[in-house]
Every structure is written in structure tokens, then in C-alpha cells.
Amino acid sequence: MSDDPLLRVDDLSVHFGGNEGILDRLLGDDKGVVRAVDDVSLDIGENDVVALVGESGCGKTTLGKAMIGLQRPTSGTVSFRGQDIWKSDLEPGDIPYKEIRKSLQMVHQDAGNSLDPNRTIFKNLNPALKKWRPELNLVERRELVHQMLDTVGLTPADDYASRYPHQLSGGEAQRTVIVRSMLLEPDLILADEAVSALDVSLRVNLMDLLLELQEMFSTSFVFISHNMANARYLAGRADGRIAVMYLGRIVEIGPADEIIKNPQHPYTKSLLWATSGLSEINDPIETPPVRKIDIPDPENPPSGCRFHTRCPEAREYCASNTPDLSGMSGPSDRHEAACFDAHDRIDYRNSDPIADDFDIDVADDTEQPAD
Ligand code: SF4
């Protein structure tokens, strides 16, 4: 059996806009280019759970879409069980392209908009099933839809199957969209802010459902969230990892408990500080652990470590050198951080602290914790 992980992201970059011609790139003219994702590498195993966290605009959705074949990367590769998904349609490998596409599914945040309002729930779910599982006849497809509606708690299933989307609550619509993905028996589901639009109580129910489905069907999940509490709930209960993104890069990744209780990157610490229910875990402080509140322009990201313009630990060395994501010494060999301070780099220690005004007038605007 191959040692390849379910999904391997290798040096992946996705850039938008600007001068994208080959000559421009050769001349280094990348004015106006937004580096949504920059040199990201990440492995997702079989039956794995990863929560991708970061502020709005950090590139997490773009990375997620590139991982499942919905966004073409500018450079780098995404491999599904060892096969490059972006080459599979042109250069067929052992796994048919169609099989790869079916195996990588997405659940969107806005369930309401992803259902056709003029079709019943069955008619919303049937086309994908018909396309991707042609071996099933209509009776079998109907049976399967009912089974899955039942599994996610939309009972009586025949009643829900005949409803129209406007006859569903927000939580029911989101469950329906989850059913649509699960019907295809995917190996990996990208859930993009799948619970963000729901009330807190419904959110916890839906996260529990996702975890049940993940266990029941051994499906790997990548959960995208701007909320550290949700990430902890999902990744923590599934023995998964949290990956923290900042301006197109993963700056820290590790087991959920390690990231929450032993964060190493100053940006992770600032996210935890701003999350009710999590801020108290590690030496609570009153002021936010950042020098500046505003996120830099992604068209013109800071040199060196991209967090150096906001980082309270930044030194001159950080402004001109880029830290790699590398393993921390500690209880978990899966904990990595991209920070010179965390790795106690001598060049960093020997340089001067960056001293400028702290802008610390910030409000805690995060959502309520999931637990
Ligand atoms: S490398 Fe420097 S600027 Fe970046 S997070 Fe670490 S201490 Fe802060």
C-alpha cells in the first residue's frame, strides 16, 4: 500500500490579479498581485481532521478550494493519494479524474443559496447522485437520500425530501447541504465556515453532527473557520489539528490541545487572546498581544515574517528574514511554528527589538465559544 497521504499540498501558491504574464514574472513585476496563498505545504491523512483558522482575508478559503480542485494554483501541487489533481484531467493516472473530483467535496457557509428554491429537497439532491453514482437507479437514489436525511436527523425523511428549501430552517438547510456532499461518499470534505451563520446552540448541534458523520464514514474533514473556539471544538473532539493562517501562510499547526494550551506563534496567541472562553487558558492579559490592530494590505505584505508589523516580539531580524514552519520541541512531534522567537534563533536574539507605537485599542468582537 502506498505511503502517500490522502491529500498532499506542496509549496502551493495562489496569486490573483496584477501583471501575470510570463515576462512580467521573469522581470519580477508583480505589482497589484494579491498573494492569497503563498508556499503552503500540508498533509491531510485518511480519516483526518484539520481546522484551518485565521482572520478574514488570510487565504484559508482560497487554500481550501485549491486543495479540492476548485481553484487552480499559481504554483505548487496538490496530490490525492499521490496523484497530482491538477494534472489528472490532462494526464490520466491510476485514479480516474472523475473519481478524484467525487472524492473531494465542499460544504458552503450559505446553505440557502446553494439549494435551488424551485426544486424539492429530493430534486436538489438527486442530480449530483445521478451524475456521480450512475450505477444507482431512481428507486435506489431515493432510498439513499431518505437514509441520509434520516442519518442527519431530518425525519420523517420522505416529508423532508418533498419540501422546498424555503420550508427549511437555517440548520435544516445546512444539514441538507451536508447530505448532498455525503451522498457522494467523499474521502474529504471541505467545510467552509459551515456553522458560522447559525445560532450558538444550533452551531454546536451541527458541529456534533459533522463529527458523528466523520466518524461514521471515516471521512477526512478540513474545517475552515475564523473562530478559534469552533476550531478547538471540532479538531479537539476528533483528535485533529488546528492550522493557523496569516496573510497567505500557515504560521502554526499542531494537535488542537497543543495549539490552545501551548501556542508558540505570537499570532496564534493574539487569536486566542481575542476569543472568549479561550483567552483565560494561558496567562490572561488585559491588552491585546499585538502592536497594531490593522491587517496589512495583502497586495503589499510586509517583508520577512509577515506578522512583524504587528508582533510584540518582533526584532529587526524578522523584518528581513522569513521563518519556516518547523517542528517544536515538546510533547507532540506534530507541532510546528514559523517564528524565530519560538525556535530561539540566535540571529533573532542578537538583533534589536522593533520599537514603534503600540496601537492596542481593540474590542473583542469574536463569537461566543462553542464550549
Ligand atoms: S518571527 Fe519575529 S515577527 Fe514573526 S512572529 Fe516570530 S517574533 Fe514575531
XYZ file of C-alpha atoms and ligand atoms in Angstrom:
379
model
C 0.000 0.000 0.000
C 1.236 3.492 -0.859
C 2.628 5.722 1.896
C 1.103 8.778 0.254
C -1.311 10.729 2.437
C -4.894 11.234 1.335
C -4.028 14.764 0.238
C -0.641 16.425 -0.002
C -0.286 20.148 -0.585
C 3.245 21.009 -1.622
C 4.616 24.574 -1.899
C 1.226 25.752 -3.058
C 0.706 29.376 -4.085
C -2.387 31.087 -5.422
C -1.947 34.659 -6.621
C -4.625 36.921 -8.055
C -4.551 39.978 -10.302
C -1.620 42.181 -11.260
C 0.748 41.553 -14.136
C 0.544 37.833 -14.612
C 2.384 37.440 -17.915
C 5.467 35.243 -18.054
C 7.644 38.235 -18.961
C 6.309 40.217 -16.008
C 7.066 37.337 -13.699
C 10.559 36.905 -15.133
C 11.170 40.607 -14.619
C 9.808 40.345 -11.111
C 6.999 42.795 -11.871
C 4.204 41.626 -9.613
C 2.503 44.957 -8.962
C -1.066 44.531 -7.801
C -0.692 40.807 -7.205
C -2.578 39.505 -4.194
C -0.710 36.548 -2.739
C -3.756 34.832 -1.312
C -1.787 31.657 -0.608
C 1.999 31.587 -0.563
C 4.169 28.468 -0.412
C 1.884 26.383 1.757
C 2.634 22.708 2.408
C 0.250 20.480 4.321
C -0.616 16.776 4.519
C -4.131 15.537 5.247
C -4.269 11.885 6.261
C -7.025 9.313 5.886
C -9.787 9.933 8.430
C -8.011 13.130 9.473
C -9.448 16.403 10.769
C -7.807 19.786 10.309
C -9.317 23.112 11.307
C -7.908 25.977 9.255
C -8.199 29.199 11.254
C -7.414 32.827 10.585
C -8.888 36.275 10.158
C -10.994 37.121 7.155
C -8.810 37.519 4.060
C -5.949 35.339 5.323
C -6.343 32.956 2.367
C -7.926 29.992 4.122
C -10.858 29.619 1.711
C -8.587 30.009 -1.316
C -6.263 27.355 0.081
C -9.218 25.060 0.790
C -10.588 25.479 -2.728
C -7.191 24.810 -4.297
C -6.951 21.667 -2.167
C -10.158 20.200 -3.554
C -9.647 21.264 -7.153
C -11.887 24.337 -7.257
C -9.122 26.933 -7.548
C -6.178 26.479 -9.876
C -2.895 27.186 -8.090
C -0.326 29.601 -9.480
C 2.411 27.168 -8.495
C 2.929 24.087 -6.366
C 0.997 20.835 -6.352
C -1.950 19.136 -4.696
C -1.802 15.336 -4.766
C -4.626 12.950 -3.986
C -3.158 9.630 -2.821
C -0.005 10.507 -4.707
C -1.661 11.760 -7.887
C -1.486 15.439 -8.887
C -5.117 16.547 -9.039
C -4.378 19.455 -11.364
C -2.743 17.204 -13.933
C -5.156 14.288 -13.662
C -7.621 15.677 -16.200
C -4.855 16.050 -18.813
C -2.547 13.204 -17.867
C -4.707 10.366 -16.543
C -3.100 8.393 -13.717
C -4.141 5.332 -11.734
C -7.059 7.155 -10.140
C -9.565 8.462 -12.715
C -10.029 12.250 -12.632
C -13.757 11.762 -12.077
C -13.059 9.656 -9.005
C -10.813 12.374 -7.560
C -13.434 15.074 -8.125
C -16.097 12.940 -6.462
C -13.810 12.231 -3.510
C -13.219 15.900 -2.697
C -16.404 17.709 -1.722
C -17.306 21.047 -0.190
C -19.977 22.291 2.209
C -20.533 26.033 1.836
C -21.420 28.514 4.529
C -24.560 29.762 2.832
C -26.718 26.656 2.537
C -29.788 28.650 1.497
C -28.122 29.964 -1.638
C -26.697 26.640 -2.675
C -30.121 24.977 -2.891
C -32.422 25.581 -5.869
C -35.522 27.265 -4.390
C -37.763 25.879 -7.149
C -36.946 22.240 -6.528
C -37.862 19.903 -3.718
C -35.086 18.648 -1.489
C -35.015 15.314 -3.314
C -34.717 17.106 -6.650
C -31.929 19.236 -5.209
C -30.034 16.150 -4.091
C -30.784 13.823 -6.996
C -28.717 15.409 -9.834
C -25.333 15.044 -8.122
C -26.180 11.478 -7.174
C -27.239 10.725 -10.740
C -24.055 12.251 -12.129
C -21.524 10.763 -9.741
C -23.190 7.444 -8.922
C -24.681 6.319 -12.251
C -24.855 2.715 -11.053
C -27.908 3.614 -8.925
C -31.438 3.652 -10.363
C -34.097 6.154 -9.303
C -35.544 3.917 -6.582
C -32.089 3.306 -5.111
C -31.249 7.007 -5.250
C -34.471 7.889 -3.462
C -33.778 5.245 -0.833
C -30.265 6.561 -0.281
C -31.462 10.158 0.017
C -34.021 9.096 2.621
C -31.389 7.142 4.532
C -29.045 10.115 4.664
C -31.797 12.577 5.606
C -32.618 10.181 8.401
C -28.964 9.981 9.471
C -28.692 13.755 9.825
C -31.945 13.957 11.781
C -34.233 15.300 9.042
C -37.124 12.993 9.838
C -39.562 11.884 8.629
C -37.256 11.680 5.635
C -39.995 11.361 2.997
C -41.575 14.551 4.321
C -38.275 16.478 4.181
C -37.471 15.072 0.740
C -40.664 16.600 -0.635
C -40.195 20.028 0.976
C -38.872 23.120 -0.787
C -35.800 24.943 0.587
C -37.897 27.848 1.924
C -39.701 25.334 4.133
C -36.464 24.522 5.975
C -34.874 26.354 8.888
C -31.261 27.542 8.549
C -29.992 24.499 10.436
C -32.099 22.109 8.332
C -30.847 23.700 5.113
C -27.263 23.297 6.291
C -27.934 19.624 7.105
C -29.362 19.176 3.614
C -26.215 20.592 2.048
C -24.138 18.239 4.188
C -26.283 15.334 2.950
C -25.605 16.395 -0.637
C -21.862 16.079 -0.045
C -22.044 12.862 1.965
C -24.196 11.106 -0.663
C -21.171 11.012 -2.949
C -19.172 9.066 -0.350
C -16.276 11.518 -0.453
C -12.903 10.894 1.153
C -12.515 14.531 2.146
C -14.991 17.302 2.861
C -14.041 20.953 2.955
C -16.498 22.666 5.299
C -16.115 26.401 4.725
C -17.496 28.322 7.718
C -20.247 25.706 7.621
C -21.600 26.615 11.050
C -20.858 30.347 11.210
C -24.281 31.546 10.116
C -26.114 29.575 12.807
C -27.097 30.449 16.379
C -24.757 29.170 19.058
C -26.955 26.220 20.124
C -27.582 25.135 16.522
C -23.911 25.580 15.794
C -22.910 23.088 18.470
C -25.543 20.618 17.206
C -24.246 20.895 13.679
C -20.624 20.525 14.748
C -21.609 17.399 16.686
C -23.339 16.089 13.578
C -20.260 16.727 11.429
C -18.133 14.874 13.968
C -20.577 11.949 14.023
C -20.545 11.749 10.229
C -16.778 12.000 10.167
C -16.518 9.025 12.487
C -19.340 7.067 10.887
C -17.998 7.340 7.334
C -14.250 7.734 8.117
C -14.243 10.877 6.013
C -11.439 13.390 6.411
C -12.561 16.935 7.107
C -10.959 20.323 6.631
C -12.961 22.860 8.604
C -12.420 26.486 7.710
C -13.266 28.908 10.474
C -12.411 32.389 11.662
C -13.364 31.305 15.166
C -10.779 29.624 17.356
C -13.436 28.227 19.719
C -15.168 26.384 16.869
C -11.820 25.122 15.600
C -10.979 23.812 19.035
C -14.365 22.127 19.401
C -14.136 20.325 16.066
C -10.455 19.470 15.933
C -10.243 18.761 19.660
C -13.049 16.221 19.703
C -11.753 14.453 16.598
C -8.156 14.294 17.828
C -7.315 16.538 14.898
C -5.070 19.516 14.276
C -5.501 23.253 14.111
C -3.619 25.155 11.395
C -3.370 28.923 11.866
C -3.075 31.071 8.728
C -1.841 34.626 8.441
C -1.595 36.568 5.174
C -1.441 33.511 2.934
C 0.797 31.320 5.060
C 0.364 28.686 7.744
C 2.207 30.101 10.741
C 1.453 27.358 13.252
C -0.033 23.875 13.131
C -0.413 21.135 15.680
C -2.785 18.998 17.749
C -5.756 21.084 18.871
C -4.908 20.861 22.552
C -1.278 21.877 21.971
C -2.285 24.909 19.923
C -4.798 26.037 22.539
C -2.760 25.330 25.673
C 0.766 25.786 24.397
C 0.644 28.247 21.473
C 4.059 29.202 20.145
C 3.382 31.770 17.449
C 2.547 35.314 18.602
C -0.285 35.478 16.065
C -1.884 32.323 17.483
C -1.589 33.887 20.935
C -3.363 37.010 19.711
C -6.211 34.954 18.208
C -6.603 33.060 21.472
C -6.486 36.303 23.426
C -9.416 37.614 21.379
C -11.571 34.503 21.836
C -13.948 34.440 24.782
C -13.558 31.267 26.776
C -10.048 30.596 25.473
C -8.296 33.806 26.475
C -8.227 32.733 30.124
C -6.360 29.499 29.463
C -2.842 30.909 29.087
C -1.759 33.694 31.468
C -4.617 36.110 30.800
C -3.520 39.662 29.994
C -5.673 42.745 29.599
C -4.206 44.302 26.493
C -4.114 42.500 23.149
C -0.752 40.922 22.372
C -0.286 42.836 19.105
C 1.381 46.167 18.291
C -1.044 47.093 15.524
C -4.633 46.090 15.006
C -4.981 46.524 11.254
C -4.024 43.663 8.970
C -1.511 44.766 6.305
C -2.568 45.037 2.668
C -2.284 41.543 1.096
C -1.207 43.257 -2.151
C 1.771 44.595 -0.325
C 2.541 42.180 2.520
C 5.342 43.010 4.949
C 8.824 41.727 4.155
C 10.372 38.885 6.146
C 7.940 37.497 8.685
C 4.590 38.865 7.573
C 3.483 39.309 11.168
C 6.442 41.518 12.079
C 4.473 44.767 11.695
C 2.051 43.650 14.420
C 4.109 41.257 16.501
C 5.023 42.396 20.029
C 8.135 40.174 19.923
C 9.378 41.405 16.538
C 13.047 42.254 16.081
C 14.894 43.765 13.142
C 15.890 40.278 12.001
C 12.198 39.402 11.483
C 11.732 42.254 9.002
C 14.213 40.842 6.514
C 14.093 37.082 7.081
C 11.223 34.672 6.568
C 10.754 31.991 9.222
C 9.970 28.470 8.009
C 7.325 26.297 9.556
C 9.335 23.793 11.565
C 8.853 21.331 14.403
C 8.768 22.474 18.015
C 10.479 20.510 20.720
C 7.715 19.426 23.034
C 5.222 16.683 23.740
C 3.993 16.491 20.143
C 6.138 15.928 17.082
C 3.227 17.276 15.047
C 3.513 20.805 16.462
C 5.187 23.286 14.096
C 5.553 27.053 14.181
C 7.060 29.653 11.851
C 8.652 32.048 14.323
C 12.274 32.893 15.145
C 11.409 33.608 18.758
C 9.627 30.284 19.225
C 12.701 28.484 17.870
C 15.069 30.680 19.866
C 17.124 31.606 16.809
C 20.427 33.216 17.734
C 20.309 35.764 14.856
C 16.929 36.866 16.130
C 18.154 37.184 19.719
C 21.133 39.248 18.565
C 19.076 41.823 16.692
C 17.313 44.866 18.094
C 13.654 44.854 19.062
C 11.417 46.784 16.699
C 10.224 49.703 18.751
C 7.255 51.648 17.481
C 3.970 52.793 18.918
C 1.597 50.148 20.131
C -1.923 50.511 18.847
C -3.842 48.499 21.402
C -7.310 49.949 21.364
C -9.132 46.809 20.310
C -12.540 45.347 21.016
C -13.263 41.665 21.483
C -15.631 41.027 18.598
C -15.334 37.284 18.388
C -18.298 34.990 18.593
C -19.251 33.083 21.675
C -17.278 29.956 22.383
C -18.571 26.622 21.297
C -17.926 25.046 24.654
S 9.390 35.673 13.525
Fe 9.591 37.570 14.666
S 7.941 38.878 13.937
Fe 7.497 36.809 13.261
S 6.152 36.043 14.799
Fe 8.211 35.432 15.391
S 8.977 37.047 16.729
Fe 7.158 37.820 15.693
